[in-house]
CSV table of C-alpha atoms in Angstrom, one decimal:
chain,number,residue,atom,x,y,z
A,1,UNK,CA,194.9,113.8,129.3
A,2,UNK,CA,198.0,112.0,129.4
A,3,UNK,CA,199.8,114.9,130.7
A,4,UNK,CA,197.2,115.1,133.7
A,5,UNK,CA,197.3,111.7,134.7
A,6,UNK,CA,201.7,112.1,134.8
A,7,UNK,CA,201.1,115.2,136.8
A,8,UNK,CA,198.8,113.6,139.3
A,9,UNK,CA,201.0,110.3,139.7
A,10,UNK,CA,204.1,112.7,140.2
A,11,UNK,CA,202.2,114.5,142.7
A,12,UNK,CA,201.1,111.2,144.7
A,13,UNK,CA,204.5,109.9,144.4
A,14,UNK,CA,206.2,113.5,145.7
A,15,UNK,CA,203.3,113.1,148.3
A,16,UNK,CA,204.0,109.7,149.4
A,17,UNK,CA,207.9,110.3,149.6
A,18,UNK,CA,207.9,113.5,151.3
A,19,UNK,CA,205.8,111.9,154.0
A,20,UNK,CA,207.9,109.0,154.3
A,21,UNK,CA,210.5,111.6,155.2
A,22,UNK,CA,208.5,113.5,157.6
A,23,UNK,CA,207.6,110.2,159.3
A,24,UNK,CA,211.3,109.4,159.5
A,25,UNK,CA,212.3,112.8,160.5
A,26,UNK,CA,209.2,112.2,163.4
A,27,UNK,CA,211.3,109.3,164.8
A,28,UNK,CA,214.7,110.5,164.6
A,29,UNK,CA,213.7,113.9,165.9
A,30,UNK,CA,211.1,112.7,168.7
A,31,UNK,CA,211.4,114.4,171.9
A,32,UNK,CA,210.3,111.7,174.6
A,33,UNK,CA,207.5,112.9,176.8
A,34,UNK,CA,206.8,111.9,180.5
A,35,UNK,CA,203.8,109.4,180.3
A,36,UNK,CA,203.1,110.7,183.9
A,37,UNK,CA,202.7,114.3,182.3
A,38,UNK,CA,199.9,113.3,179.8
A,39,UNK,CA,197.9,111.3,183.1
A,40,UNK,CA,198.5,114.1,185.1
A,41,UNK,CA,197.4,116.6,182.3
A,42,UNK,CA,194.5,114.3,181.7
A,43,UNK,CA,193.2,114.6,185.4
A,44,UNK,CA,193.2,118.4,185.8
A,45,UNK,CA,189.9,119.9,184.6
A,46,UNK,CA,191.1,122.2,181.7
A,47,UNK,CA,190.1,125.9,183.4
A,48,UNK,CA,193.9,126.8,182.2
A,49,UNK,CA,192.9,129.8,184.5
A,50,UNK,CA,196.9,130.4,185.5
A,51,UNK,CA,195.0,130.4,189.1
A,52,UNK,CA,197.9,127.7,190.1
A,53,UNK,CA,200.8,129.8,189.2
A,54,UNK,CA,201.6,128.0,186.5
A,55,UNK,CA,201.2,128.3,182.6
A,56,UNK,CA,198.0,127.0,182.3
A,57,UNK,CA,197.3,123.1,183.1
A,58,UNK,CA,199.7,121.6,180.7
A,59,UNK,CA,202.5,123.9,182.4
A,60,UNK,CA,201.3,122.6,186.0
A,61,UNK,CA,200.9,119.2,185.1
A,62,UNK,CA,204.8,119.0,184.0
A,63,UNK,CA,205.6,120.7,186.9
A,64,UNK,CA,203.6,118.4,189.1
A,65,UNK,CA,205.4,115.6,187.2
A,66,UNK,CA,208.6,116.8,188.1
A,67,UNK,CA,208.2,117.0,191.7
A,68,UNK,CA,208.1,120.9,190.9
A,69,UNK,CA,204.3,121.6,192.6
A,70,UNK,CA,202.4,119.7,195.0
A,71,UNK,CA,199.3,117.2,193.6
A,72,UNK,CA,196.7,119.2,194.9
A,73,UNK,CA,197.8,122.8,193.2
A,74,UNK,CA,195.3,123.4,191.5
A,75,UNK,CA,192.5,125.1,192.9
A,76,UNK,CA,189.8,124.3,190.4
A,77,UNK,CA,189.9,120.7,190.6
A,78,UNK,CA,189.5,120.9,194.3
A,79,UNK,CA,190.3,117.4,196.5
A,80,UNK,CA,188.9,115.1,194.2
A,81,UNK,CA,191.2,116.2,191.5
A,82,UNK,CA,194.0,116.3,193.9
A,83,UNK,CA,193.3,112.6,194.7
A,84,UNK,CA,193.5,111.3,191.1
A,85,UNK,CA,196.7,113.3,190.6
A,86,UNK,CA,198.3,111.4,194.0
A,87,UNK,CA,197.3,108.0,192.9
A,88,UNK,CA,199.5,109.0,189.6
A,89,UNK,CA,201.9,110.4,191.1
A,90,UNK,CA,202.0,107.5,194.2
A,91,UNK,CA,202.1,109.8,196.6
A,92,UNK,CA,199.4,111.4,199.8
A,93,UNK,CA,197.3,114.3,198.4
A,94,UNK,CA,197.2,115.7,201.6
A,95,UNK,CA,194.4,117.8,203.5
A,96,UNK,CA,193.6,120.9,201.5
A,97,UNK,CA,191.2,124.0,202.5
A,98,UNK,CA,188.9,125.1,199.9
A,99,UNK,CA,189.1,128.6,199.2
A,100,UNK,CA,186.3,130.9,197.8
A,101,UNK,CA,186.8,134.4,196.3
A,102,UNK,CA,185.2,137.2,198.6
A,103,UNK,CA,184.4,141.0,197.6
A,104,UNK,CA,185.7,143.1,200.3
A,105,UNK,CA,182.6,145.6,199.9
A,106,UNK,CA,179.1,146.3,200.9
A,107,UNK,CA,178.6,149.9,199.4
A,108,UNK,CA,175.6,148.9,197.6
A,109,UNK,CA,172.8,151.5,196.2
A,110,UNK,CA,171.7,153.7,198.9
A,111,UNK,CA,174.3,152.7,201.4
A,112,UNK,CA,177.9,154.1,198.9
A,113,UNK,CA,177.4,157.8,198.3
A,114,UNK,CA,178.2,159.0,194.5
A,115,UNK,CA,180.3,161.9,193.5
A,116,UNK,CA,179.0,162.1,190.0
A,117,UNK,CA,177.0,160.2,187.4
A,118,UNK,CA,179.3,157.8,185.1
A,119,UNK,CA,178.2,157.3,181.5
A,120,UNK,CA,181.0,155.8,179.8
A,121,UNK,CA,182.1,152.1,179.2
A,122,UNK,CA,180.5,149.6,181.0
A,123,UNK,CA,184.0,148.2,182.4
A,124,UNK,CA,185.3,149.0,186.0
A,125,UNK,CA,188.7,149.4,184.7
A,126,UNK,CA,187.7,151.8,182.2
A,127,UNK,CA,185.5,153.8,184.9
A,128,UNK,CA,188.1,153.6,187.7
A,129,UNK,CA,190.4,156.0,185.2
A,130,UNK,CA,187.8,158.5,185.4
A,131,UNK,CA,188.7,160.2,188.7
A,132,UNK,CA,189.2,157.1,190.4
A,133,UNK,CA,185.5,156.2,189.2
A,134,UNK,CA,182.1,157.5,190.5
A,135,UNK,CA,181.8,156.5,193.7
A,136,UNK,CA,182.7,158.8,196.6
A,137,UNK,CA,184.5,155.9,198.1
A,138,UNK,CA,187.7,155.9,195.9
A,139,UNK,CA,188.4,151.9,197.5
A,140,UNK,CA,185.0,150.3,196.7
A,141,UNK,CA,183.6,148.3,194.4
A,142,UNK,CA,182.1,150.2,190.7
A,143,UNK,CA,180.0,147.6,189.6
A,144,UNK,CA,180.1,147.4,186.1
A,145,UNK,CA,180.7,144.0,186.0
A,146,UNK,CA,183.8,143.1,184.8
A,147,UNK,CA,184.7,140.5,187.5
A,148,UNK,CA,181.3,138.7,186.4
A,149,UNK,CA,182.2,138.9,182.8
A,150,UNK,CA,185.7,137.2,183.0
A,151,UNK,CA,184.0,134.6,185.3
A,152,UNK,CA,183.5,131.4,183.5
A,153,UNK,CA,181.6,129.7,186.1
A,154,UNK,CA,179.2,132.1,186.4
A,155,UNK,CA,179.8,132.7,190.0
A,156,UNK,CA,179.3,136.3,190.2
A,157,UNK,CA,176.3,138.8,190.3
A,158,UNK,CA,176.2,142.5,190.3
A,159,UNK,CA,173.3,143.6,192.9
A,160,UNK,CA,172.9,146.8,193.8
A,161,UNK,CA,175.7,148.1,192.3
A,162,UNK,CA,178.3,145.7,194.3
A,163,UNK,CA,179.4,142.3,193.1
A,164,UNK,CA,178.3,139.3,195.1
A,165,UNK,CA,180.1,136.0,194.9
A,166,UNK,CA,178.4,132.6,195.2
A,167,UNK,CA,180.8,130.5,196.9
A,168,UNK,CA,179.4,127.5,196.4
A,169,UNK,CA,179.9,128.1,192.4
A,170,UNK,CA,183.3,129.8,192.6
A,171,UNK,CA,186.6,127.6,192.0
A,172,UNK,CA,189.0,130.0,193.1
A,173,UNK,CA,190.7,130.6,189.7
A,174,UNK,CA,191.8,133.8,190.4
A,175,UNK,CA,190.2,135.6,187.1
A,176,UNK,CA,188.3,138.1,189.2
A,177,UNK,CA,191.2,138.9,191.5
A,178,UNK,CA,193.1,140.0,188.4
A,179,UNK,CA,191.1,141.8,186.6
A,180,UNK,CA,189.8,144.1,189.6
A,181,UNK,CA,191.1,147.8,189.4
A,182,UNK,CA,190.0,148.4,193.1
A,183,UNK,CA,191.9,145.1,194.2
A,184,UNK,CA,188.6,144.3,196.5
A,185,UNK,CA,188.5,140.5,196.0
A,186,UNK,CA,190.5,137.9,197.9
A,187,UNK,CA,190.5,134.3,198.4
A,188,UNK,CA,189.0,133.3,202.1
A,189,UNK,CA,188.4,130.1,203.7
A,190,UNK,CA,185.4,127.9,202.2
A,191,UNK,CA,184.0,127.3,205.7
A,192,UNK,CA,184.3,131.2,207.0
A,193,UNK,CA,181.2,132.8,208.2
A,194,UNK,CA,182.7,136.3,209.2
A,195,UNK,CA,184.4,139.1,206.9
A,196,UNK,CA,184.9,142.6,207.0
A,197,UNK,CA,183.3,143.8,203.7
A,198,UNK,CA,185.0,147.1,203.5
A,199,UNK,CA,188.3,148.2,202.3
A,200,UNK,CA,188.2,151.8,202.5
A,201,UNK,CA,191.9,152.9,204.2
A,202,UNK,CA,190.5,156.6,205.0
A,203,UNK,CA,189.3,158.1,208.7
A,204,UNK,CA,186.5,157.5,210.3
A,205,UNK,CA,184.8,161.0,209.0
A,206,UNK,CA,185.7,160.4,205.7
A,207,UNK,CA,184.5,156.7,205.4
A,208,UNK,CA,181.4,158.2,207.0
A,209,UNK,CA,180.7,161.0,204.3
A,210,UNK,CA,181.5,157.9,201.7
A,211,UNK,CA,179.3,155.1,203.1
A,212,UNK,CA,177.0,154.4,205.8
A,213,UNK,CA,178.4,150.5,205.7
A,214,UNK,CA,182.0,151.1,205.9
A,215,UNK,CA,184.3,150.9,208.8
A,216,UNK,CA,185.3,153.6,210.8
A,217,UNK,CA,188.7,152.3,212.7
A,218,UNK,CA,186.7,152.2,216.3
A,219,UNK,CA,188.5,149.3,216.7
A,220,UNK,CA,185.7,148.0,219.0
A,221,UNK,CA,185.7,144.6,217.2
A,222,UNK,CA,189.5,144.5,218.2
A,223,UNK,CA,188.7,145.0,221.4
A,224,UNK,CA,185.6,142.6,222.1
A,225,UNK,CA,187.2,139.4,219.8
A,226,UNK,CA,187.6,136.9,222.9
A,227,UNK,CA,190.4,134.7,220.4
A,228,UNK,CA,192.5,138.0,219.5
A,229,UNK,CA,192.0,137.0,215.7
A,230,UNK,CA,191.1,140.8,214.8
A,231,UNK,CA,194.2,143.2,213.7
A,232,UNK,CA,194.0,146.8,212.9
A,233,UNK,CA,196.0,148.3,210.2
A,234,UNK,CA,195.4,151.3,207.5
A,235,UNK,CA,192.5,152.3,209.6
A,236,UNK,CA,190.8,149.3,208.7
A,237,UNK,CA,190.3,146.1,210.6
A,238,UNK,CA,191.3,142.8,209.3
A,239,UNK,CA,190.3,139.0,210.4
A,240,UNK,CA,192.9,136.4,210.8
A,241,UNK,CA,191.1,133.3,209.5
A,242,UNK,CA,193.1,131.0,211.0
A,243,UNK,CA,192.8,131.8,214.5
A,244,UNK,CA,188.9,133.3,214.1
A,245,UNK,CA,186.2,130.9,215.7
A,246,UNK,CA,183.6,132.5,213.7
A,247,UNK,CA,181.7,133.5,217.2
A,248,UNK,CA,180.4,136.7,215.4
A,249,UNK,CA,180.9,138.9,218.4
A,250,UNK,CA,183.0,141.6,216.1
A,251,UNK,CA,179.6,141.4,213.5
A,252,UNK,CA,177.4,142.0,216.5
A,253,UNK,CA,179.6,144.9,218.1
A,254,UNK,CA,180.2,146.9,215.0
A,255,UNK,CA,178.3,150.3,215.1
A,256,UNK,CA,178.3,150.5,211.0
A,257,UNK,CA,177.6,147.0,209.9
A,258,UNK,CA,180.8,146.8,208.2
A,259,UNK,CA,181.5,142.9,209.5
A,260,UNK,CA,179.1,140.7,208.0
A,261,UNK,CA,178.3,137.7,209.6
A,262,UNK,CA,175.8,139.4,212.6
A,263,UNK,CA,174.5,136.5,214.6
A,264,UNK,CA,170.6,136.2,214.1
A,265,UNK,CA,168.3,137.5,216.7
A,266,UNK,CA,166.5,135.2,219.4
A,267,UNK,CA,163.1,134.8,218.8
A,268,UNK,CA,161.4,135.4,222.1
A,269,UNK,CA,159.2,132.2,223.0
A,270,UNK,CA,155.4,133.8,222.9
A,271,UNK,CA,154.4,133.9,227.0
A,272,UNK,CA,152.3,131.1,227.8
A,273,UNK,CA,148.8,131.7,228.7
A,274,UNK,CA,148.1,131.5,232.5
A,275,UNK,CA,146.1,129.1,233.8
A,276,UNK,CA,143.2,130.0,235.3
A,277,UNK,CA,142.8,129.0,238.9
A,278,UNK,CA,139.7,126.7,239.9
A,279,UNK,CA,138.3,127.2,242.9
A,280,UNK,CA,136.1,124.8,244.6
A,281,UNK,CA,133.3,125.2,247.2
A,282,UNK,CA,133.6,123.4,250.9
A,283,UNK,CA,130.4,122.5,252.1
């Protein structure tokens, strides 16, 4: 019994000694931490998505505190986060335009044709390895929901075989952009209302054979745009979001419906009933 007590006492003493040694060592070798880094890190949302270009929120906090990144570098936090960090850093946040992800494809079931039936792993990256995917359009959304699975904010749904992004939920973290094997997803201004929902770079006939809503390269949108905001490259129309006024003329004139944003048709006012003439008899 005495031997056990002695062993316990010895272990307790050793633990105390080692604890003191570790405490002293921690003080001696302590690396000073910039208090601003801690404060900035506390203001960041903690998504650790890497969309800012730095290794997680810790890396961004350090970069902001050292002046290597702007206070509004976090796309997930938005303006509120930027304002909080600006207050910590004693600077102005500056106006930032919110951006959201957009899938450049509208080739839903019945619109885009299939070249074979895929029965493999339900993952877009795996499906893309099999002859470029089951769709005849080698540029289109495969619809197996890989982007939906990596989205931590529930902003993506697969509707009729195509990924659709809810811009109200999107935080522009960029996770879906990185995982898409077709490079179909891009960040667009939140306020933008007109989009070319096609990424097919083939010529007109090949596009029509693959999808009924693809861009056929007719360039009507380029010619009709009154603000010169439409460009044409690689057989595909592109919108310059910086100069686009969202007039929707391009969407209205597009013969295939490849441009999203067609203005709603004006409802015709019902014709007013004709007033009956009242005849008065004269004596």
